[in-house]
Amino acid sequence: GQQLNQSPQSMFIQEGEDVSMNCTSSSIFNTWLWYKQDPGEGPVLLIALYKAGELTSNGRLTAQFGITRKDSFLNISASIPSDVGIYFCAGWDSGGYQKVTFGTGTKLQVIP
Amino acid sequence: DAGITQSPRHKVTETGTPVTLRCHQTENHRYMYWYRQDPGHGLRLIHYSYGVKDTDKGEVSDGYSVSRSKTEDFLLTLESATSSQTSVYFCAIRTETNNSPLHFGNGTRLTVT
């Protein structure tokens, strides 16, 4: 089935630094989503992207829908300790919105 | 808060026993989903529902069945649990809009011994 390659798998950063992570797919996507998951909880939607080239912000988070429609990027500016968690990309291709594919996640740890 | 409640939050069961997990939503959303989350695999779709008594299989449906007799409840049943079904199970909903994102519950951690 569809696969999403998410990188990096994990990262340690100093508080205050900017973070960048990305996700690539093997097929063209119609929608890209970014989620954050804290331990013991379900994923929480951060940003949804619907058009190629779209750039959307949510506070210190910015995500972009790649123009090739096969990739997406998430940036976090001025990281803080509560940014710690696992970030997942997700989306769907022409196979339909019912078949959402998820990346394997980027584990972010912030050093105070 | 998407108004999703999963129960139980934790369960330990023995191989071969039946197990039912419940997902309850309070906002009458049409679409409901069951995912499992395992290290190295991300979230994988088990089954989904697009209305009362309307369900379909996802990519990892073997060994699982679902039922939706009411809009607000979506049940996931493991007829005979196996150790490979040890996982964290998440329920998700989607609003009526086809393009809308999924919103997740807080999960059920199931251990099959």
Short mmCIF file of C-alpha atoms in Angstrom, two decimals:
data_model
loop_
_atom_site.label_atom_id
_atom_site.label_comp_id
_atom_site.label_asym_id
_atom_site.label_seq_id
_atom_site.Cartn_x
_atom_site.Cartn_y
_atom_site.Cartn_z
CA GLY A 1 0.00 0.00 0.00
CA GLN A 2 0.79 3.68 0.11
CA GLN A 3 3.79 4.64 2.21
CA LEU A 4 4.91 7.91 3.69
CA ASN A 5 8.54 8.52 4.48
CA GLN A 6 8.92 10.91 7.35
CA SER A 7 12.24 12.38 8.44
CA PRO A 8 14.01 12.71 10.67
CA GLN A 9 12.87 9.86 12.88
CA SER A 10 13.98 11.72 15.98
CA MET A 11 15.69 14.93 16.93
CA PHE A 12 17.10 16.64 19.98
CA ILE A 13 17.14 20.42 19.91
CA GLN A 14 17.87 23.26 22.29
CA GLU A 15 14.99 25.35 23.52
CA GLY A 16 14.62 28.37 21.27
CA GLU A 17 15.86 26.66 18.12
CA ASP A 18 13.83 26.22 14.98
CA VAL A 19 12.80 22.74 13.83
CA SER A 20 12.08 21.38 10.40
CA MET A 21 10.70 17.98 9.42
CA ASN A 22 9.32 16.60 6.20
CA CYS A 23 7.29 13.87 4.67
CA THR A 24 7.34 12.36 1.19
CA SER A 25 4.91 10.05 -0.54
CA SER A 26 5.22 7.67 -3.44
CA SER A 27 2.12 9.09 -5.09
CA ILE A 28 0.46 12.45 -5.56
CA PHE A 29 -1.54 13.53 -2.53
CA ASN A 30 -4.72 15.60 -2.48
CA THR A 31 -4.49 16.55 1.18
CA TRP A 32 -1.70 16.73 3.74
CA LEU A 33 -2.22 16.76 7.49
CA TRP A 34 0.13 17.27 10.40
CA TYR A 35 -0.59 15.88 13.88
CA LYS A 36 1.15 15.97 17.26
CA GLN A 37 0.86 13.16 19.78
CA ASP A 38 1.72 13.41 23.45
CA PRO A 39 2.39 10.27 25.52
CA GLY A 40 -0.79 8.40 26.43
CA GLU A 41 -2.98 10.55 24.22
CA GLY A 42 -4.35 10.50 20.71
CA PRO A 43 -2.93 12.52 17.82
CA VAL A 44 -4.10 16.11 17.72
CA LEU A 45 -4.49 17.92 14.42
CA LEU A 46 -2.07 20.82 13.96
CA ILE A 47 -2.47 21.89 10.35
CA ALA A 48 -4.40 20.74 7.27
CA LEU A 49 -3.28 21.55 3.72
CA TYR A 50 -5.46 21.20 0.63
CA LYS A 51 -3.66 22.79 -2.34
CA ALA A 52 -0.25 22.38 -3.89
CA GLY A 53 2.00 25.20 -2.79
CA GLU A 54 -0.24 26.11 0.14
CA LEU A 55 1.58 27.54 3.14
CA THR A 56 -0.36 27.60 6.41
CA SER A 57 0.60 28.76 9.88
CA ASN A 58 -0.74 27.91 13.32
CA GLY A 59 1.08 29.99 15.88
CA ARG A 60 4.75 29.03 15.78
CA LEU A 61 4.01 26.17 13.38
CA THR A 62 4.14 26.52 9.61
CA ALA A 63 3.42 23.77 7.12
CA GLN A 64 3.62 23.64 3.35
CA PHE A 65 2.04 21.45 0.71
CA GLY A 66 4.84 20.73 -1.76
CA ILE A 67 4.32 21.85 -5.35
CA THR A 68 5.02 18.34 -6.62
CA ARG A 69 2.15 17.18 -4.34
CA LYS A 70 4.40 14.38 -3.15
CA ASP A 71 5.82 16.10 -0.10
CA SER A 72 5.05 18.35 2.82
CA PHE A 73 7.08 20.22 5.41
CA LEU A 74 6.45 21.27 8.99
CA ASN A 75 8.51 23.97 10.68
CA ILE A 76 8.40 24.93 14.33
CA SER A 77 9.97 28.23 15.26
CA ALA A 78 11.51 29.14 18.63
CA SER A 79 10.88 25.72 20.19
CA ILE A 80 9.71 25.46 23.80
CA PRO A 81 9.62 22.45 26.16
CA SER A 82 5.95 21.72 25.49
CA ASP A 83 6.77 21.08 21.83
CA VAL A 84 8.09 17.69 22.94
CA GLY A 85 6.15 14.86 21.36
CA ILE A 86 5.77 12.84 18.20
CA TYR A 87 4.77 14.60 15.01
CA PHE A 88 2.97 12.70 12.29
CA CYS A 89 2.27 13.58 8.72
CA ALA A 90 -0.76 12.07 7.03
CA GLY A 91 -2.78 12.42 3.90
CA TRP A 92 -4.58 10.77 1.08
CA ASP A 93 -4.16 10.35 -2.63
CA SER A 94 -6.58 9.68 -5.43
CA GLY A 95 -7.50 6.44 -3.70
CA GLY A 96 -9.87 8.49 -1.63
CA TYR A 97 -10.27 10.36 1.62
CA GLN A 98 -11.32 7.21 3.48
CA LYS A 99 -7.85 5.74 3.16
CA VAL A 100 -5.71 8.12 5.19
CA THR A 101 -2.05 7.12 5.27
CA PHE A 102 0.19 8.09 8.19
CA GLY A 103 3.92 8.58 8.43
CA THR A 104 5.87 6.79 11.15
CA GLY A 105 6.49 9.98 13.06
CA THR A 106 9.26 12.34 14.13
CA LYS A 107 10.05 12.25 17.84
CA LEU A 108 11.04 15.69 19.04
CA GLN A 109 12.86 16.32 22.28
CA VAL A 110 13.62 19.82 23.49
CA ILE A 111 16.51 20.47 25.85
CA PRO A 112 15.74 23.38 28.19
CA ASP B 1 -12.15 18.29 21.95
CA ALA B 2 -13.84 16.14 19.29
CA GLY B 3 -16.23 14.58 21.82
CA ILE B 4 -14.78 11.08 21.46
CA THR B 5 -14.63 8.65 24.36
CA GLN B 6 -12.90 5.31 24.11
CA SER B 7 -13.41 2.52 26.63
CA PRO B 8 -11.73 0.85 28.27
CA ARG B 9 -8.51 2.89 28.30
CA HIS B 10 -6.46 -0.14 29.24
CA LYS B 11 -7.12 -3.85 29.00
CA VAL B 12 -5.12 -7.03 29.52
CA THR B 13 -6.58 -10.22 28.14
CA GLU B 14 -5.51 -13.75 27.38
CA THR B 15 -4.93 -15.27 23.98
CA GLY B 16 -8.09 -16.75 22.54
CA THR B 17 -10.55 -14.60 24.46
CA PRO B 18 -12.97 -12.21 22.77
CA VAL B 19 -12.50 -8.50 23.32
CA THR B 20 -14.69 -5.54 22.43
CA LEU B 21 -13.53 -1.96 22.40
CA ARG B 22 -15.99 0.88 22.34
CA CYS B 23 -15.87 4.29 20.73
CA HIS B 24 -18.54 6.80 21.63
CA GLN B 25 -19.01 10.22 20.04
CA THR B 26 -21.33 12.98 21.11
CA GLU B 27 -21.61 15.05 17.92
CA ASN B 28 -23.43 12.72 15.49
CA HIS B 29 -20.61 12.57 12.96
CA ARG B 30 -21.23 10.21 10.09
CA TYR B 31 -17.74 8.78 9.62
CA MET B 32 -15.94 6.77 12.31
CA TYR B 33 -12.68 4.86 12.12
CA TRP B 34 -10.61 2.34 14.04
CA TYR B 35 -6.82 2.49 13.81
CA ARG B 36 -4.07 0.57 15.52
CA GLN B 37 -0.71 2.12 16.37
CA ASP B 38 2.45 0.05 16.59
CA PRO B 39 6.11 1.10 16.75
CA GLY B 40 7.60 1.39 13.29
CA HIS B 41 4.23 1.16 11.55
CA GLY B 42 2.49 4.38 12.37
CA LEU B 43 -1.27 4.37 12.41
CA ARG B 44 -2.98 1.73 10.29
CA LEU B 45 -6.65 1.58 9.41
CA ILE B 46 -8.56 -1.47 10.63
CA HIS B 47 -12.17 -0.70 9.71
CA TYR B 48 -14.29 2.35 9.14
CA SER B 49 -17.96 3.25 9.08
CA TYR B 50 -19.81 5.70 6.87
CA GLY B 51 -23.16 5.38 8.61
CA VAL B 52 -25.30 3.16 10.80
CA LYS B 53 -24.74 -0.45 9.75
CA ASP B 54 -22.43 0.71 6.93
CA THR B 55 -18.84 -0.41 7.41
CA ASP B 56 -15.84 -1.31 5.30
CA LYS B 57 -12.43 -2.87 5.75
CA GLY B 58 -9.14 -1.08 6.07
CA GLU B 59 -5.63 -2.33 5.40
CA VAL B 60 -5.30 -4.52 8.53
CA SER B 61 -8.81 -5.88 9.06
CA ASP B 62 -8.00 -9.58 9.47
CA GLY B 63 -8.99 -10.81 12.93
CA TYR B 64 -11.24 -7.82 13.61
CA SER B 65 -14.91 -7.10 13.17
CA VAL B 66 -16.92 -3.94 13.77
CA SER B 67 -20.49 -2.92 14.36
CA ARG B 68 -22.34 0.35 14.29
CA SER B 69 -25.94 0.04 15.39
CA LYS B 70 -26.19 3.66 16.52
CA THR B 71 -24.61 6.81 15.10
CA GLU B 72 -22.77 7.53 18.34
CA ASP B 73 -21.18 4.12 18.92
CA PHE B 74 -18.62 2.18 16.89
CA LEU B 75 -17.50 -1.14 18.35
CA LEU B 76 -14.34 -3.04 17.49
CA THR B 77 -14.31 -6.76 18.31
CA LEU B 78 -11.41 -9.17 18.39
CA GLU B 79 -13.21 -12.51 18.17
CA SER B 80 -10.23 -14.48 19.46
CA ALA B 81 -7.40 -12.24 20.59
CA THR B 82 -3.82 -13.06 19.57
CA SER B 83 -0.54 -11.65 20.83
CA SER B 84 -0.06 -9.87 17.49
CA GLN B 85 -3.09 -7.77 18.35
CA THR B 86 -1.32 -6.23 21.32
CA SER B 87 -1.41 -2.58 20.34
CA VAL B 88 -2.84 0.83 21.05
CA TYR B 89 -6.20 1.28 19.34
CA PHE B 90 -7.49 4.67 18.33
CA CYS B 91 -10.94 5.68 17.26
CA ALA B 92 -11.32 8.68 14.97
CA ILE B 93 -14.16 10.68 13.51
CA ARG B 94 -14.57 12.88 10.50
CA THR B 95 -17.23 15.52 9.99
CA GLU B 96 -19.59 15.42 7.01
CA THR B 97 -17.14 17.20 4.73
CA ASN B 98 -15.29 14.64 2.65
CA ASN B 99 -12.08 16.60 2.78
CA SER B 100 -12.09 17.16 6.52
CA PRO B 101 -9.30 15.79 8.71
CA LEU B 102 -9.59 12.98 11.23
CA HIS B 103 -9.95 13.73 14.94
CA PHE B 104 -8.83 11.07 17.38
CA GLY B 105 -9.83 9.75 20.77
CA ASN B 106 -7.26 9.06 23.47
CA GLY B 107 -6.84 5.39 22.67
CA THR B 108 -7.15 1.98 24.30
CA ARG B 109 -4.00 0.13 25.22
CA LEU B 110 -4.64 -3.59 24.73
CA THR B 111 -2.24 -6.27 25.88
CA VAL B 112 -2.82 -9.88 24.86
CA THR B 113 -0.85 -12.34 26.99
#
